Amino acid sequence: MTIEVPTHTLNDGTTLPAVGFGTYPLKGQECVDGVLSALEVGYRLIDTAVNYENEEAVGEALRRSGLPRDAYQVTSKIPGRHHGYDEAVASVEGSLERLGLDHLDLQVIHWPNPSVGRYGEAWRALIDLKERGLVRSIGVSNFTEQHLETIVDATGVAPSVNQVELHPYYPQASLRKAHERWDVRTEAWSPLARVGDLAHEAAVTGPAERLGVDPAAVVLRWHVQIGSLPIPKSASPERQRSNLDVFGFELTDDEVAALTALGRPDGRIFGADPETHEEM
Ligand SMILES: NC(=O)c1ccc[n+]([C@@H]2O[C@H](COP(=O)([O-])OP(=O)(O)OC[C@H]3O[C@@H](n4cnc5c(N)ncnc54)[C@H](OP(=O)(O)O)[C@@H]3O)[C@@H](O)[C@H]2O)c1
């Protein structure tokens, strides 16, 4: 049975499903199979990027699913090496070609790469690409409050989404608060902190036992209740299903608070501080 997923309305009036599907590091046939089963389970937001080198495989899965174009949404990301205006336009055109689509539903800038200092040019390109209809919604990824302020001050246009590392070990309280200023939707990458120790925390196992659900489902439900849009990756159809099936139960306020209290200043999974970590 296909799981029905509620949606969030973005600051540009479009909507996104409240849970999406991450595709990194799926590639080739494993990616085709993974995305196809995710679509069968009910995921309707698929997250890819130029740098994942899997856009062709994602496109193949979308075609093979037989779903009409308006039944699903696709996000891609402009890599650091494409931060000039013309480079960003060509980057998005390349993503569309590889995916076999005529528009992207959400296009983001993958990392700010502040030492290069050209993310503002890529942002201007996205504003124009939206105007041309090649992308429906525009956003950023791994932007700090200061990076957000820079592009909003320069253009008057706020991103609809900021996709950032967010999980109970790194709950991003102050950035989420900053997002409220511009009504930016917080999207969470590595929402399960790639699991590991997290599944064994008492703040996770307690609610999992009480509710009779997987530890990962507790963490994903925490995302939903704090207003974060998680994009978990799984190659397994069973885990894809339990990761999406998080709308039929609720955590108490105390359970949410206990999960948030797992946060720590060095809680990032590989220390990727957007001020210093750059990806080309
Ligand atoms: N914007 C960025 O800079 C950025 C950076 C990193 C990631 N991302 C995006 O975010 C997506 C998700 O992040 P992520 O893949 O790093 O981390 P994640 O979704 O937190 O964790 C994925 C890992 O958890 C396992 N897993 C998934 N569901 C599980 C479950 N129910 N129980 C136990 N294990 C489970 C998966 O293994 P199995 O496949 O074997 O289930 C996989 O090893 C990526 O796929 C990518 O699309 C974006």
GROMACS .gro file of C-alpha atoms and ligand atoms in nm:
model
  328
    1MET     CA    1   0.000   0.000   0.000
    2THR     CA    2   0.124   0.348  -0.088
    3ILE     CA    3   0.179   0.574   0.213
    4GLU     CA    4   0.009   0.915   0.191
    5VAL     CA    5   0.241   1.197   0.299
    6PRO     CA    6   0.125   1.544   0.410
    7THR     CA    7   0.285   1.853   0.255
    8HIS     CA    8   0.443   2.181   0.360
    9THR     CA    9   0.358   2.504   0.179
   10LEU     CA   10   0.673   2.700   0.093
   11ASN     CA   11   0.725   3.077   0.097
   12ASP     CA   12   0.664   3.088  -0.282
   13GLY     CA   13   0.327   2.912  -0.253
   14THR     CA   14   0.442   2.572  -0.385
   15THR     CA   15   0.429   2.258  -0.171
   16LEU     CA   16   0.674   1.980  -0.080
   17PRO     CA   17   0.606   1.641   0.081
   18ALA     CA   18   0.692   1.640   0.453
   19VAL     CA   19   0.943   1.353   0.404
   20GLY     CA   20   1.163   1.301   0.095
   21PHE     CA   21   1.402   1.033  -0.031
   22GLY     CA   22   1.781   1.083  -0.032
   23THR     CA   23   1.973   0.914  -0.313
   24TYR     CA   24   2.338   0.953  -0.210
   25PRO     CA   25   2.546   0.733  -0.252
   26LEU     CA   26   2.318   0.521  -0.473
   27LYS     CA   27   2.443   0.485  -0.829
   28GLY     CA   28   2.362   0.288  -1.145
   29GLN     CA   29   2.123  -0.006  -1.114
   30GLU     CA   30   2.116   0.017  -0.733
   31CYS     CA   31   1.993   0.376  -0.770
   32VAL     CA   32   1.729   0.282  -1.032
   33ASP     CA   33   1.602   0.001  -0.806
   34GLY     CA   34   1.616   0.216  -0.490
   35VAL     CA   35   1.427   0.510  -0.641
   36LEU     CA   36   1.170   0.280  -0.805
   37SER     CA   37   1.091   0.106  -0.477
   38ALA     CA   38   1.085   0.442  -0.294
   39LEU     CA   39   0.825   0.568  -0.543
   40GLU     CA   40   0.624   0.246  -0.497
   41VAL     CA   41   0.628   0.293  -0.118
   42GLY     CA   42   0.499   0.649  -0.158
   43TYR     CA   43   0.798   0.887  -0.157
   44ARG     CA   44   0.714   1.180  -0.383
   45LEU     CA   45   1.024   1.398  -0.332
   46ILE     CA   46   1.352   1.262  -0.470
   47ASP     CA   47   1.679   1.433  -0.374
   48THR     CA   48   1.975   1.415  -0.614
   49ALA     CA   49   2.273   1.637  -0.707
   50VAL     CA   50   2.520   1.682  -0.991
   51ASN     CA   51   2.791   1.556  -0.758
   52TYR     CA   52   2.605   1.232  -0.677
   53GLU     CA   53   2.659   1.125  -1.040
   54ASN     CA   54   2.324   0.947  -1.037
   55GLU     CA   55   2.090   1.190  -1.216
   56GLU     CA   56   2.056   0.957  -1.519
   57ALA     CA   57   1.965   0.665  -1.292
   58VAL     CA   58   1.711   0.878  -1.103
   59GLY     CA   59   1.559   0.985  -1.437
   60GLU     CA   60   1.536   0.624  -1.553
   61ALA     CA   61   1.355   0.524  -1.233
   62LEU     CA   62   1.111   0.814  -1.270
   63ARG     CA   63   1.027   0.707  -1.625
   64ARG     CA   64   0.999   0.339  -1.534
   65SER     CA   65   0.764   0.420  -1.243
   66GLY     CA   66   0.496   0.522  -1.493
   67LEU     CA   67   0.392   0.806  -1.261
   68PRO     CA   68   0.272   1.128  -1.426
   69ARG     CA   69   0.515   1.420  -1.398
   70ASP     CA   70   0.297   1.609  -1.151
   71ALA     CA   71   0.289   1.311  -0.911
   72TYR     CA   72   0.649   1.352  -0.794
   73GLN     CA   73   0.904   1.627  -0.724
   74VAL     CA   74   1.277   1.630  -0.787
   75THR     CA   75   1.554   1.833  -0.624
   76SER     CA   76   1.901   1.877  -0.770
   77LYS     CA   77   2.202   2.079  -0.656
   78ILE     CA   78   2.450   2.311  -0.824
   79PRO     CA   79   2.806   2.206  -0.730
   80GLY     CA   80   3.073   2.454  -0.618
   81ARG     CA   81   3.256   2.448  -0.953
   82HIS     CA   82   2.941   2.590  -1.121
   83HIS     CA   83   2.899   2.904  -0.908
   84GLY     CA   84   2.923   3.171  -1.178
   85TYR     CA   85   2.598   3.297  -1.336
   86ASP     CA   86   2.643   3.128  -1.676
   87GLU     CA   87   2.794   2.818  -1.514
   88ALA     CA   88   2.493   2.783  -1.284
   89VAL     CA   89   2.249   2.812  -1.576
   90ALA     CA   90   2.444   2.549  -1.770
   91SER     CA   91   2.458   2.330  -1.459
   92VAL     CA   92   2.079   2.326  -1.422
   93GLU     CA   93   2.033   2.265  -1.795
   94GLY     CA   94   2.273   1.970  -1.764
   95SER     CA   95   2.079   1.827  -1.468
   96LEU     CA   96   1.753   1.853  -1.664
   97GLU     CA   97   1.909   1.673  -1.960
   98ARG     CA   98   2.050   1.391  -1.746
   99LEU     CA   99   1.723   1.353  -1.556
  100GLY     CA  100   1.518   1.371  -1.877
  101LEU     CA  101   1.292   1.640  -1.726
  102ASP     CA  102   1.174   1.978  -1.854
  103HIS     CA  103   1.179   2.136  -1.508
  104LEU     CA  104   1.312   2.074  -1.159
  105ASP     CA  105   1.076   2.117  -0.866
  106LEU     CA  106   1.344   2.243  -0.630
  107GLN     CA  107   1.693   2.352  -0.730
  108VAL     CA  108   1.946   2.440  -0.462
  109ILE     CA  109   2.307   2.562  -0.436
  110HIS     CA  110   2.488   2.262  -0.283
  111TRP     CA  111   2.746   2.442  -0.060
  112PRO     CA  112   2.820   2.815  -0.017
  113ASN     CA  113   3.198   2.775  -0.061
  114PRO     CA  114   3.256   3.120   0.097
  115SER     CA  115   3.626   3.137   0.009
  116VAL     CA  116   3.528   3.131  -0.361
  117GLY     CA  117   3.268   3.403  -0.294
  118ARG     CA  118   3.047   3.340  -0.599
  119TYR     CA  119   2.734   3.184  -0.446
  120GLY     CA  120   2.555   3.519  -0.498
  121GLU     CA  121   2.601   3.481  -0.876
  122ALA     CA  122   2.458   3.131  -0.865
  123TRP     CA  123   2.164   3.267  -0.662
  124ARG     CA  124   2.092   3.532  -0.928
  125ALA     CA  125   2.096   3.259  -1.192
  126LEU     CA  126   1.842   3.056  -0.992
  127ILE     CA  127   1.610   3.356  -0.963
  128ASP     CA  128   1.618   3.393  -1.343
  129LEU     CA  129   1.579   3.018  -1.404
  130LYS     CA  130   1.268   3.024  -1.189
  131GLU     CA  131   1.137   3.315  -1.396
  132ARG     CA  132   1.198   3.105  -1.711
  133GLY     CA  133   1.008   2.809  -1.562
  134LEU     CA  134   1.303   2.568  -1.567
  135VAL     CA  135   1.280   2.537  -1.189
  136ARG     CA  136   0.966   2.570  -0.975
  137SER     CA  137   1.123   2.655  -0.639
  138ILE     CA  138   1.471   2.772  -0.552
  139GLY     CA  139   1.675   2.716  -0.242
  140VAL     CA  140   2.016   2.667  -0.088
  141SER     CA  141   2.199   2.403   0.110
  142ASN     CA  142   2.448   2.435   0.393
  143PHE     CA  143   2.395   2.813   0.416
  144THR     CA  144   2.451   2.984   0.752
  145GLU     CA  145   2.234   3.275   0.866
  146GLN     CA  146   2.500   3.513   0.734
  147HIS     CA  147   2.505   3.351   0.388
  148LEU     CA  148   2.126   3.373   0.380
  149GLU     CA  149   2.138   3.739   0.479
  150THR     CA  150   2.390   3.811   0.203
  151ILE     CA  151   2.172   3.675  -0.079
  152VAL     CA  152   1.847   3.818   0.057
  153ASP     CA  153   2.006   4.164   0.098
  154ALA     CA  154   2.148   4.150  -0.255
  155THR     CA  155   1.835   4.030  -0.435
  156GLY     CA  156   1.533   4.071  -0.209
  157VAL     CA  157   1.452   3.704  -0.276
  158ALA     CA  158   1.463   3.453   0.009
  159PRO     CA  159   1.528   3.086  -0.060
  160SER     CA  160   1.228   2.856  -0.011
  161VAL     CA  161   1.443   2.584   0.145
  162ASN     CA  162   1.778   2.551   0.323
  163GLN     CA  163   1.894   2.187   0.324
  164VAL     CA  164   2.136   2.140   0.613
  165GLU     CA  165   2.283   1.871   0.834
  166LEU     CA  166   2.024   1.815   1.107
  167HIS     CA  167   1.962   1.523   1.343
  168PRO     CA  168   1.929   1.482   1.722
  169TYR     CA  169   2.309   1.513   1.769
  170TYR     CA  170   2.300   1.843   1.574
  171PRO     CA  171   1.951   1.995   1.602
  172GLN     CA  172   2.039   2.336   1.452
  173ALA     CA  173   1.817   2.531   1.694
  174SER     CA  174   1.956   2.875   1.612
  175LEU     CA  175   1.957   2.825   1.235
  176ARG     CA  176   1.598   2.696   1.248
  177LYS     CA  177   1.507   3.010   1.440
  178ALA     CA  178   1.681   3.225   1.177
  179HIS     CA  179   1.483   3.049   0.902
  180GLU     CA  180   1.163   3.184   1.058
  181ARG     CA  181   1.277   3.538   0.961
  182TRP     CA  182   1.229   3.458   0.592
  183ASP     CA  183   0.990   3.162   0.617
  184VAL     CA  184   1.263   2.930   0.486
  185ARG     CA  185   1.173   2.560   0.519
  186THR     CA  186   1.443   2.361   0.696
  187GLU     CA  187   1.526   2.038   0.511
  188ALA     CA  188   1.746   1.783   0.690
  189TRP     CA  189   2.030   1.586   0.534
  190SER     CA  190   2.167   1.284   0.719
  191PRO     CA  191   1.845   1.301   0.923
  192LEU     CA  192   1.932   0.969   1.090
  193ALA     CA  193   2.294   1.077   1.153
  194ARG     CA  194   2.361   0.769   0.936
  195VAL     CA  195   2.214   0.576   1.233
  196GLY     CA  196   2.501   0.406   1.431
  197ASP     CA  197   2.485   0.502   1.802
  198LEU     CA  198   2.166   0.704   1.760
  199ALA     CA  199   1.948   0.391   1.743
  200HIS     CA  200   2.071   0.291   2.090
  201GLU     CA  201   2.007   0.619   2.274
  202ALA     CA  202   1.747   0.588   2.551
  203ALA     CA  203   1.570   0.895   2.407
  204VAL     CA  204   1.516   0.686   2.091
  205THR     CA  205   1.463   0.333   2.227
  206GLY     CA  206   1.211   0.449   2.492
  207PRO     CA  207   0.956   0.591   2.245
  208ALA     CA  208   1.033   0.310   1.995
  209GLU     CA  209   0.927   0.052   2.257
  210ARG     CA  210   0.627   0.256   2.374
  211LEU     CA  211   0.498   0.301   2.019
  212GLY     CA  212   0.613  -0.032   1.871
  213VAL     CA  213   0.805   0.137   1.586
  214ASP     CA  214   1.165   0.131   1.457
  215PRO     CA  215   1.423   0.359   1.624
  216ALA     CA  216   1.470   0.537   1.288
  217ALA     CA  217   1.096   0.607   1.271
  218VAL     CA  218   1.116   0.779   1.611
  219VAL     CA  219   1.396   1.004   1.484
  220LEU     CA  220   1.207   1.085   1.164
  221ARG     CA  221   0.892   1.160   1.362
  222TRP     CA  222   1.102   1.400   1.576
  223HIS     CA  223   1.197   1.581   1.251
  224VAL     CA  224   0.832   1.609   1.150
  225GLN     CA  225   0.732   1.747   1.490
  226ILE     CA  226   1.006   2.012   1.498
  227GLY     CA  227   0.914   2.126   1.145
  228SER     CA  228   1.219   1.977   0.972
  229LEU     CA  229   1.173   1.804   0.635
  230PRO     CA  230   1.396   1.493   0.644
  231ILE     CA  231   1.525   1.311   0.335
  232PRO     CA  232   1.640   0.970   0.466
  233LYS     CA  233   1.825   0.737   0.230
  234SER     CA  234   1.776   0.364   0.234
  235ALA     CA  235   1.843   0.101  -0.029
  236SER     CA  236   1.607  -0.141   0.146
  237PRO     CA  237   1.234  -0.132   0.055
  238GLU     CA  238   1.145  -0.236   0.412
  239ARG     CA  239   1.344   0.048   0.569
  240GLN     CA  240   1.216   0.290   0.304
  241ARG     CA  241   0.864   0.200   0.416
  242SER     CA  242   0.923   0.230   0.791
  243ASN     CA  243   1.108   0.560   0.735
  244LEU     CA  244   0.806   0.706   0.554
  245ASP     CA  245   0.541   0.557   0.780
  246VAL     CA  246   0.569   0.826   1.048
  247PHE     CA  247   0.231   0.999   1.026
  248GLY     CA  248   0.024   0.754   1.231
  249PHE     CA  249   0.182   0.812   1.573
  250GLU     CA  250   0.304   1.103   1.783
  251LEU     CA  251   0.587   1.174   2.027
  252THR     CA  252   0.508   1.354   2.351
  253ASP     CA  253   0.656   1.699   2.413
  254ASP     CA  254   0.893   1.541   2.667
  255GLU     CA  255   1.008   1.280   2.414
  256VAL     CA  256   1.074   1.554   2.156
  257ALA     CA  257   1.268   1.754   2.417
  258ALA     CA  258   1.475   1.448   2.518
  259LEU     CA  259   1.573   1.386   2.154
  260THR     CA  260   1.666   1.753   2.105
  261ALA     CA  261   1.873   1.734   2.425
  262LEU     CA  262   2.105   1.482   2.253
  263GLY     CA  263   2.244   1.781   2.060
  264ARG     CA  264   2.604   1.887   2.119
  265PRO     CA  265   2.830   2.154   1.968
  266ASP     CA  266   3.049   1.894   1.792
  267GLY     CA  267   2.752   1.683   1.687
  268ARG     CA  268   2.815   1.709   1.313
  269ILE     CA  269   2.881   1.364   1.164
  270PHE     CA  270   3.198   1.460   0.976
  271GLY     CA  271   3.269   1.813   1.094
  272ALA     CA  272   3.137   1.980   0.778
  273ASP     CA  273   3.119   2.342   0.894
  274PRO     CA  274   2.993   2.543   0.590
  275GLU     CA  275   3.230   2.829   0.682
  276THR     CA  276   3.530   2.606   0.614
  277HIS     CA  277   3.411   2.284   0.445
  278GLU     CA  278   3.396   2.338   0.069
  279GLU     CA  279   3.286   2.103  -0.207
  280MET     CA  280   3.352   2.166  -0.573
  281LIG     N1  281   2.312   1.885   0.090
  281LIG     C1  282   2.415   1.815   0.135
  281LIG     O1  283   2.526   1.867   0.151
  281LIG     C2  284   2.395   1.671   0.169
  281LIG     C3  285   2.494   1.601   0.240
  281LIG     C4  286   2.471   1.466   0.272
  281LIG     C5  287   2.352   1.405   0.231
  281LIG     N2  288   2.260   1.474   0.158
  281LIG     C6  289   2.130   1.410   0.115
  281LIG     O2  290   2.066   1.360   0.232
  281LIG     C7  291   2.032   1.223   0.213
  281LIG     C8  292   2.029   1.148   0.345
  281LIG     O3  293   2.151   1.160   0.415
  281LIG     P1  294   2.251   1.035   0.441
  281LIG     O4  295   2.229   0.932   0.337
  281LIG     O5  296   2.387   1.092   0.458
  281LIG     O6  297   2.209   0.983   0.585
  281LIG     P2  298   2.082   0.916   0.653
  281LIG     O7  299   1.963   0.921   0.564
  281LIG     O8  300   2.074   0.977   0.788
  281LIG     O9  301   2.127   0.766   0.674
  281LIG     C9  302   2.142   0.675   0.568
  281LIG    C10  303   2.202   0.548   0.626
  281LIG    O10  304   2.114   0.494   0.725
  281LIG    C11  305   2.076   0.362   0.690
  281LIG     N3  306   1.932   0.353   0.723
  281LIG    C12  307   1.831   0.416   0.660
  281LIG     N4  308   1.713   0.387   0.718
  281LIG    C13  309   1.741   0.303   0.822
  281LIG    C14  310   1.661   0.237   0.918
  281LIG     N5  311   1.528   0.253   0.920
  281LIG     N6  312   1.722   0.158   1.011
  281LIG    C15  313   1.857   0.141   1.007
  281LIG     N7  314   1.938   0.200   0.918
  281LIG    C16  315   1.881   0.281   0.825
  281LIG    C17  316   2.103   0.348   0.542
  281LIG    O11  317   2.137   0.215   0.510
  281LIG     P3  318   2.049   0.126   0.407
  281LIG    O12  319   2.055   0.195   0.274
  281LIG    O13  320   2.120  -0.007   0.408
  281LIG    O14  321   1.912   0.119   0.466
  281LIG    C18  322   2.222   0.441   0.523
  281LIG    O15  323   2.342   0.374   0.556
  281LIG    C19  324   2.140   1.174   0.114
  281LIG    O16  325   2.102   1.053   0.054
  281LIG    C20  326   2.148   1.292   0.021
  281LIG    O17  327   2.039   1.287  -0.073
  281LIG    C21  328   2.279   1.606   0.128
   0.00000   0.00000   0.00000
